[in-house]
Amino acid sequence: MKEKILLGGYTKRVSKGVYSVLLDSKKAELSALTEVAAVQNPTYITLDQKGHLYTCAADGNGGGIAAFDFDGQNTTHLGNVTSTGAPLCYVAVDEARQLVYGANYHLGEVRVYKIQADGSLRLTDTVKHNGSGPRPEQASSHVHYSDLTPDGRLVTCDLGTDEVTVYDVIGEGKLNIVTIYRAEKGMGARHISFHPNGKIAYLVGELNSTIEVLSYNEEKGRFARLQTISTLPEDYHGANGVAAIQISSDGKFLYASNRGHDSLAIYKVSPLGTKLESIGWTKTEGHIPRDFNFNKTEDYIIVAHQESDNLTLFLRDKNTGSLTLEQKDFYAPEITCVLPL
């Protein structure tokens, strides 16, 4: 069986935009790198249920989201919604409300877009974050993530302020703050992933290489810290920045990518999700593993390396969480987002 996987990334060197690859799950092999859409710096990408592809996009001196129709093979450009300033770094679809959310790292903004009948977008709200953190990288707000909680609120991670903000989404796409969780100072809150039970979340800190295990109170929309655990071995003292985080759909294992140590940290998750236990690290066989994801069946993990321009394919043991290298030199340039179809 061959599965298609979409790839987004930078276009600073040789990449032209969004690509696809095929995964042969029987042969444990990636093949057929194919250009899907020409777009500038589609560093994060997502699909809705109607086959609309939304990507972060740079556009001259502005940035925003590019929208495409995608039939599984080819794309038709529906247009860009951009504004002055740097492009977004994260996009997510809200199917129930027919909205798209975007995070703007450089401007410290959260943006909300309404999906139109043809799949194009209309900006409905922009919320500016303020504040800073103790590290040089935290001179101002840097919103790095904006996606839904299991109960349908919007949650954002701000690397610059070490804050996780929960919003109610009102009407046609207006945001109203519910709560703000303050992570450890200097953490660099980057992404958050929820346990399948919806009551526990895992917040990854880019700047201090940790994961905070958080309880989530749906009634109040409030997070509280339960545990902090490192993503690095005790004997590693080099530079590192954590990037992506994923939890298996059965809630048994969690993975995080280390850029610098160039590894996936692997954790066993307690039955209720409230505690992580480190079970080791697997080297990713490339430099700067910016993103990774499971395939549809979660038998494999595909890791994308932003600097060494290669994908690595691992077979995943669903009983132990361990990874076995299957392929490491598949060429894919400047990739920063892995999206299985």
PDB file of N, CA and C in Angstrom, residues 238-305:
ATOM      1  N   GLY A 238      25.530  20.360  24.518  1.00  0.00           N
ATOM      2  CA  GLY A 238      25.630  21.205  23.334  1.00  0.00           C
ATOM      3  C   GLY A 238      24.370  22.020  23.098  1.00  0.00           C
ATOM      4  N   ALA A 239      24.392  22.793  22.022  1.00  0.00           N
ATOM      5  CA  ALA A 239      23.239  23.615  21.654  1.00  0.00           C
ATOM      6  C   ALA A 239      22.075  22.727  21.240  1.00  0.00           C
ATOM      7  N   ASN A 240      20.870  23.192  21.532  1.00  0.00           N
ATOM      8  CA  ASN A 240      19.690  22.419  21.162  1.00  0.00           C
ATOM      9  C   ASN A 240      18.458  23.312  21.146  1.00  0.00           C
ATOM     10  N   GLY A 241      17.542  23.001  20.262  1.00  0.00           N
ATOM     11  CA  GLY A 241      16.238  23.651  20.247  1.00  0.00           C
ATOM     12  C   GLY A 241      15.187  22.617  19.919  1.00  0.00           C
ATOM     13  N   VAL A 242      14.256  22.394  20.838  1.00  0.00           N
ATOM     14  CA  VAL A 242      13.211  21.403  20.587  1.00  0.00           C
ATOM     15  C   VAL A 242      12.252  21.953  19.537  1.00  0.00           C
ATOM     16  N   ALA A 243      11.705  21.074  18.707  1.00  0.00           N
ATOM     17  CA  ALA A 243      10.823  21.535  17.632  1.00  0.00           C
ATOM     18  C   ALA A 243       9.439  20.916  17.740  1.00  0.00           C
ATOM     19  N   ALA A 244       9.267  19.700  17.220  1.00  0.00           N
ATOM     20  CA  ALA A 244       7.935  19.108  17.105  1.00  0.00           C
ATOM     21  C   ALA A 244       7.655  18.131  18.236  1.00  0.00           C
ATOM     22  N   ILE A 245       6.374  17.914  18.489  1.00  0.00           N
ATOM     23  CA  ILE A 245       5.933  16.972  19.519  1.00  0.00           C
ATOM     24  C   ILE A 245       4.699  16.246  19.003  1.00  0.00           C
ATOM     25  N   GLN A 246       4.657  14.921  19.207  1.00  0.00           N
ATOM     26  CA  GLN A 246       3.527  14.105  18.764  1.00  0.00           C
ATOM     27  C   GLN A 246       3.271  13.013  19.796  1.00  0.00           C
ATOM     28  N   ILE A 247       1.994  12.688  19.999  1.00  0.00           N
ATOM     29  CA  ILE A 247       1.619  11.579  20.864  1.00  0.00           C
ATOM     30  C   ILE A 247       0.852  10.564  20.031  1.00  0.00           C
ATOM     31  N   SER A 248       1.085   9.283  20.279  1.00  0.00           N
ATOM     32  CA  SER A 248       0.383   8.241  19.537  1.00  0.00           C
ATOM     33  C   SER A 248      -1.103   8.272  19.887  1.00  0.00           C
ATOM     34  N   SER A 249      -1.948   7.830  18.958  1.00  0.00           N
ATOM     35  CA  SER A 249      -3.395   7.931  19.154  1.00  0.00           C
ATOM     36  C   SER A 249      -3.903   7.046  20.279  1.00  0.00           C
ATOM     37  N   ASP A 250      -3.117   6.031  20.676  1.00  0.00           N
ATOM     38  CA  ASP A 250      -3.507   5.209  21.822  1.00  0.00           C
ATOM     39  C   ASP A 250      -3.048   5.809  23.141  1.00  0.00           C
ATOM     40  N   GLY A 251      -2.336   6.935  23.072  1.00  0.00           N
ATOM     41  CA  GLY A 251      -1.913   7.633  24.274  1.00  0.00           C
ATOM     42  C   GLY A 251      -0.785   6.970  25.037  1.00  0.00           C
ATOM     43  N   LYS A 252      -0.090   6.016  24.419  1.00  0.00           N
ATOM     44  CA  LYS A 252       0.929   5.254  25.148  1.00  0.00           C
ATOM     45  C   LYS A 252       2.331   5.837  25.027  1.00  0.00           C
ATOM     46  N   PHE A 253       2.631   6.512  23.899  1.00  0.00           N
ATOM     47  CA  PHE A 253       3.990   6.998  23.674  1.00  0.00           C
ATOM     48  C   PHE A 253       3.970   8.412  23.100  1.00  0.00           C
ATOM     49  N   LEU A 254       4.950   9.193  23.550  1.00  0.00           N
ATOM     50  CA  LEU A 254       5.099  10.569  23.088  1.00  0.00           C
ATOM     51  C   LEU A 254       6.512  10.758  22.562  1.00  0.00           C
ATOM     52  N   TYR A 255       6.639  11.580  21.513  1.00  0.00           N
ATOM     53  CA  TYR A 255       7.921  11.813  20.852  1.00  0.00           C
ATOM     54  C   TYR A 255       8.134  13.316  20.689  1.00  0.00           C
ATOM     55  N   ALA A 256       9.396  13.747  20.782  1.00  0.00           N
ATOM     56  CA  ALA A 256       9.750  15.150  20.553  1.00  0.00           C
ATOM     57  C   ALA A 256      11.070  15.207  19.800  1.00  0.00           C
ATOM     58  N   SER A 257      11.199  16.188  18.889  1.00  0.00           N
ATOM     59  CA  SER A 257      12.423  16.274  18.085  1.00  0.00           C
ATOM     60  C   SER A 257      13.374  17.315  18.650  1.00  0.00           C
ATOM     61  N   ASN A 258      14.645  16.934  18.749  1.00  0.00           N
ATOM     62  CA  ASN A 258      15.728  17.792  19.232  1.00  0.00           C
ATOM     63  C   ASN A 258      16.576  18.266  18.056  1.00  0.00           C
ATOM     64  N   ARG A 259      16.625  19.580  17.844  1.00  0.00           N
ATOM     65  CA  ARG A 259      17.489  20.159  16.812  1.00  0.00           C
ATOM     66  C   ARG A 259      18.792  20.593  17.475  1.00  0.00           C
ATOM     67  N   GLY A 260      19.861  19.923  17.141  1.00  0.00           N
ATOM     68  CA  GLY A 260      21.154  20.132  17.783  1.00  0.00           C
ATOM     69  C   GLY A 260      21.671  18.783  18.239  1.00  0.00           C
ATOM     70  N   HIS A 261      20.940  18.162  19.150  1.00  0.00           N
ATOM     71  CA  HIS A 261      21.207  16.760  19.484  1.00  0.00           C
ATOM     72  C   HIS A 261      20.792  15.866  18.326  1.00  0.00           C
ATOM     73  N   ASP A 262      19.904  16.384  17.467  1.00  0.00           N
ATOM     74  CA  ASP A 262      19.428  15.695  16.257  1.00  0.00           C
ATOM     75  C   ASP A 262      18.920  14.297  16.584  1.00  0.00           C
ATOM     76  N   SER A 263      17.861  14.296  17.372  1.00  0.00           N
ATOM     77  CA  SER A 263      17.297  13.036  17.849  1.00  0.00           C
ATOM     78  C   SER A 263      15.804  13.182  18.065  1.00  0.00           C
ATOM     79  N   LEU A 264      15.148  12.033  18.212  1.00  0.00           N
ATOM     80  CA  LEU A 264      13.798  11.991  18.747  1.00  0.00           C
ATOM     81  C   LEU A 264      13.875  11.482  20.174  1.00  0.00           C
ATOM     82  N   ALA A 265      13.355  12.267  21.111  1.00  0.00           N
ATOM     83  CA  ALA A 265      13.205  11.814  22.488  1.00  0.00           C
ATOM     84  C   ALA A 265      11.920  11.001  22.571  1.00  0.00           C
ATOM     85  N   ILE A 266      11.985   9.861  23.253  1.00  0.00           N
ATOM     86  CA  ILE A 266      10.847   8.941  23.317  1.00  0.00           C
ATOM     87  C   ILE A 266      10.434   8.771  24.775  1.00  0.00           C
ATOM     88  N   TYR A 267       9.123   8.847  25.018  1.00  0.00           N
ATOM     89  CA  TYR A 267       8.602   8.747  26.379  1.00  0.00           C
ATOM     90  C   TYR A 267       7.458   7.741  26.436  1.00  0.00           C
ATOM     91  N   LYS A 268       7.427   7.002  27.521  1.00  0.00           N
ATOM     92  CA  LYS A 268       6.266   6.187  27.853  1.00  0.00           C
ATOM     93  C   LYS A 268       5.302   7.060  28.642  1.00  0.00           C
ATOM     94  N   VAL A 269       4.031   7.008  28.278  1.00  0.00           N
ATOM     95  CA  VAL A 269       3.010   7.840  28.909  1.00  0.00           C
ATOM     96  C   VAL A 269       2.230   6.992  29.904  1.00  0.00           C
ATOM     97  N   SER A 270       2.029   7.496  31.100  1.00  0.00           N
ATOM     98  CA  SER A 270       1.270   6.764  32.116  1.00  0.00           C
ATOM     99  C   SER A 270      -0.177   6.583  31.655  1.00  0.00           C
ATOM    100  N   PRO A 271      -0.899   5.602  32.220  1.00  0.00           N
ATOM    101  CA  PRO A 271      -2.256   5.293  31.739  1.00  0.00           C
ATOM    102  C   PRO A 271      -3.203   6.488  31.679  1.00  0.00           C
ATOM    103  N   LEU A 272      -3.108   7.396  32.626  1.00  0.00           N
ATOM    104  CA  LEU A 272      -3.974   8.572  32.625  1.00  0.00           C
ATOM    105  C   LEU A 272      -3.340   9.764  31.919  1.00  0.00           C
ATOM    106  N   GLY A 273      -2.094   9.582  31.464  1.00  0.00           N
ATOM    107  CA  GLY A 273      -1.406  10.642  30.738  1.00  0.00           C
ATOM    108  C   GLY A 273      -0.695  11.654  31.599  1.00  0.00           C
ATOM    109  N   THR A 274      -0.732  11.479  32.915  1.00  0.00           N
ATOM    110  CA  THR A 274      -0.252  12.516  33.828  1.00  0.00           C
ATOM    111  C   THR A 274       1.249  12.500  34.058  1.00  0.00           C
ATOM    112  N   LYS A 275       1.944  11.470  33.571  1.00  0.00           N
ATOM    113  CA  LYS A 275       3.383  11.384  33.801  1.00  0.00           C
ATOM    114  C   LYS A 275       4.083  10.807  32.579  1.00  0.00           C
ATOM    115  N   LEU A 276       5.245  11.387  32.262  1.00  0.00           N
ATOM    116  CA  LEU A 276       6.100  10.875  31.198  1.00  0.00           C
ATOM    117  C   LEU A 276       7.318  10.193  31.797  1.00  0.00           C
ATOM    118  N   GLU A 277       7.707   9.083  31.192  1.00  0.00           N
ATOM    119  CA  GLU A 277       8.925   8.369  31.579  1.00  0.00           C
ATOM    120  C   GLU A 277       9.822   8.253  30.354  1.00  0.00           C
ATOM    121  N   SER A 278      11.030   8.800  30.438  1.00  0.00           N
ATOM    122  CA  SER A 278      11.950   8.740  29.310  1.00  0.00           C
ATOM    123  C   SER A 278      12.395   7.306  29.063  1.00  0.00           C
ATOM    124  N   ILE A 279      12.306   6.878  27.803  1.00  0.00           N
ATOM    125  CA  ILE A 279      12.775   5.532  27.471  1.00  0.00           C
ATOM    126  C   ILE A 279      13.885   5.577  26.426  1.00  0.00           C
ATOM    127  N   GLY A 280      14.435   6.786  26.178  1.00  0.00           N
ATOM    128  CA  GLY A 280      15.614   6.853  25.333  1.00  0.00           C
ATOM    129  C   GLY A 280      15.507   7.858  24.205  1.00  0.00           C
ATOM    130  N   TRP A 281      16.544   7.850  23.371  1.00  0.00           N
ATOM    131  CA  TRP A 281      16.668   8.773  22.248  1.00  0.00           C
ATOM    132  C   TRP A 281      17.081   7.990  21.011  1.00  0.00           C
ATOM    133  N   THR A 282      16.531   8.364  19.882  1.00  0.00           N
ATOM    134  CA  THR A 282      16.911   7.778  18.604  1.00  0.00           C
ATOM    135  C   THR A 282      17.459   8.875  17.705  1.00  0.00           C
ATOM    136  N   LYS A 283      18.697   8.713  17.255  1.00  0.00           N
ATOM    137  CA  LYS A 283      19.294   9.686  16.340  1.00  0.00           C
ATOM    138  C   LYS A 283      18.518   9.688  15.018  1.00  0.00           C
ATOM    139  N   THR A 284      18.305  10.882  14.466  1.00  0.00           N
ATOM    140  CA  THR A 284      17.442  11.000  13.295  1.00  0.00           C
ATOM    141  C   THR A 284      18.182  10.915  11.964  1.00  0.00           C
ATOM    142  N   GLU A 285      19.497  10.783  12.001  1.00  0.00           N
ATOM    143  CA  GLU A 285      20.303  10.582  10.786  1.00  0.00           C
ATOM    144  C   GLU A 285      20.192  11.766   9.827  1.00  0.00           C
ATOM    145  N   GLY A 286      20.195  12.963  10.394  1.00  0.00           N
ATOM    146  CA  GLY A 286      20.180  14.191   9.612  1.00  0.00           C
ATOM    147  C   GLY A 286      20.395  15.366  10.543  1.00  0.00           C
ATOM    148  N   HIS A 287      20.413  16.579   9.975  1.00  0.00           N
ATOM    149  CA  HIS A 287      20.678  17.773  10.778  1.00  0.00           C
ATOM    150  C   HIS A 287      19.449  18.681  10.821  1.00  0.00           C
ATOM    151  N   ILE A 288      19.064  19.044  12.013  1.00  0.00           N
ATOM    152  CA  ILE A 288      17.927  19.916  12.324  1.00  0.00           C
ATOM    153  C   ILE A 288      16.595  19.242  11.957  1.00  0.00           C
ATOM    154  N   PRO A 289      16.165  18.272  12.770  1.00  0.00           N
ATOM    155  CA  PRO A 289      14.866  17.620  12.556  1.00  0.00           C
ATOM    156  C   PRO A 289      13.720  18.543  12.974  1.00  0.00           C
ATOM    157  N   ARG A 290      13.311  19.411  12.064  1.00  0.00           N
ATOM    158  CA  ARG A 290      12.337  20.467  12.357  1.00  0.00           C
ATOM    159  C   ARG A 290      10.933  19.901  12.600  1.00  0.00           C
ATOM    160  N   ASP A 291      10.579  18.849  11.858  1.00  0.00           N
ATOM    161  CA  ASP A 291       9.244  18.281  12.042  1.00  0.00           C
ATOM    162  C   ASP A 291       9.280  16.780  11.797  1.00  0.00           C
ATOM    163  N   PHE A 292       8.260  16.104  12.316  1.00  0.00           N
ATOM    164  CA  PHE A 292       8.083  14.677  12.064  1.00  0.00           C
ATOM    165  C   PHE A 292       6.611  14.367  12.255  1.00  0.00           C
ATOM    166  N   ASN A 293       6.201  13.213  11.758  1.00  0.00           N
ATOM    167  CA  ASN A 293       4.812  12.811  11.947  1.00  0.00           C
ATOM    168  C   ASN A 293       4.684  11.309  11.755  1.00  0.00           C
ATOM    169  N   PHE A 294       3.584  10.767  12.267  1.00  0.00           N
ATOM    170  CA  PHE A 294       3.230   9.383  12.006  1.00  0.00           C
ATOM    171  C   PHE A 294       2.637   9.267  10.602  1.00  0.00           C
ATOM    172  N   ASN A 295       2.716   8.069  10.031  1.00  0.00           N
ATOM    173  CA  ASN A 295       1.880   7.795   8.873  1.00  0.00           C
ATOM    174  C   ASN A 295       0.470   7.473   9.375  1.00  0.00           C
ATOM    175  N   LYS A 296      -0.456   7.165   8.482  1.00  0.00           N
ATOM    176  CA  LYS A 296      -1.861   6.997   8.869  1.00  0.00           C
ATOM    177  C   LYS A 296      -2.065   5.888   9.897  1.00  0.00           C
ATOM    178  N   THR A 297      -1.331   4.810   9.762  1.00  0.00           N
ATOM    179  CA  THR A 297      -1.500   3.679  10.675  1.00  0.00           C
ATOM    180  C   THR A 297      -0.611   3.772  11.907  1.00  0.00           C
ATOM    181  N   GLU A 298       0.264   4.758  11.936  1.00  0.00           N
ATOM    182  CA  GLU A 298       1.223   4.978  13.023  1.00  0.00           C
ATOM    183  C   GLU A 298       2.233   3.836  13.163  1.00  0.00           C
ATOM    184  N   ASP A 299       2.412   3.080  12.078  1.00  0.00           N
ATOM    185  CA  ASP A 299       3.470   2.065  12.046  1.00  0.00           C
ATOM    186  C   ASP A 299       4.825   2.692  11.732  1.00  0.00           C
ATOM    187  N   TYR A 300       4.804   3.886  11.157  1.00  0.00           N
ATOM    188  CA  TYR A 300       6.040   4.567  10.770  1.00  0.00           C
ATOM    189  C   TYR A 300       6.050   5.992  11.299  1.00  0.00           C
ATOM    190  N   ILE A 301       7.262   6.524  11.463  1.00  0.00           N
ATOM    191  CA  ILE A 301       7.470   7.946  11.711  1.00  0.00           C
ATOM    192  C   ILE A 301       8.390   8.480  10.623  1.00  0.00           C
ATOM    193  N   ILE A 302       7.987   9.602  10.025  1.00  0.00           N
ATOM    194  CA  ILE A 302       8.784  10.264   8.996  1.00  0.00           C
ATOM    195  C   ILE A 302       9.356  11.538   9.594  1.00  0.00           C
ATOM    196  N   VAL A 303      10.682  11.691   9.548  1.00  0.00           N
ATOM    197  CA  VAL A 303      11.361  12.851  10.122  1.00  0.00           C
ATOM    198  C   VAL A 303      11.922  13.711   8.993  1.00  0.00           C
ATOM    199  N   ALA A 304      11.678  15.021   9.064  1.00  0.00           N
ATOM    200  CA  ALA A 304      12.180  15.959   8.056  1.00  0.00           C
ATOM    201  C   ALA A 304      13.286  16.816   8.640  1.00  0.00           C
ATOM    202  N   HIS A 305      14.397  16.924   7.907  1.00  0.00           N
ATOM    203  CA  HIS A 305      15.559  17.698   8.355  1.00  0.00           C
ATOM    204  C   HIS A 305      15.698  18.963   7.516  1.00  0.00           C
TER     205      HIS A 305
END
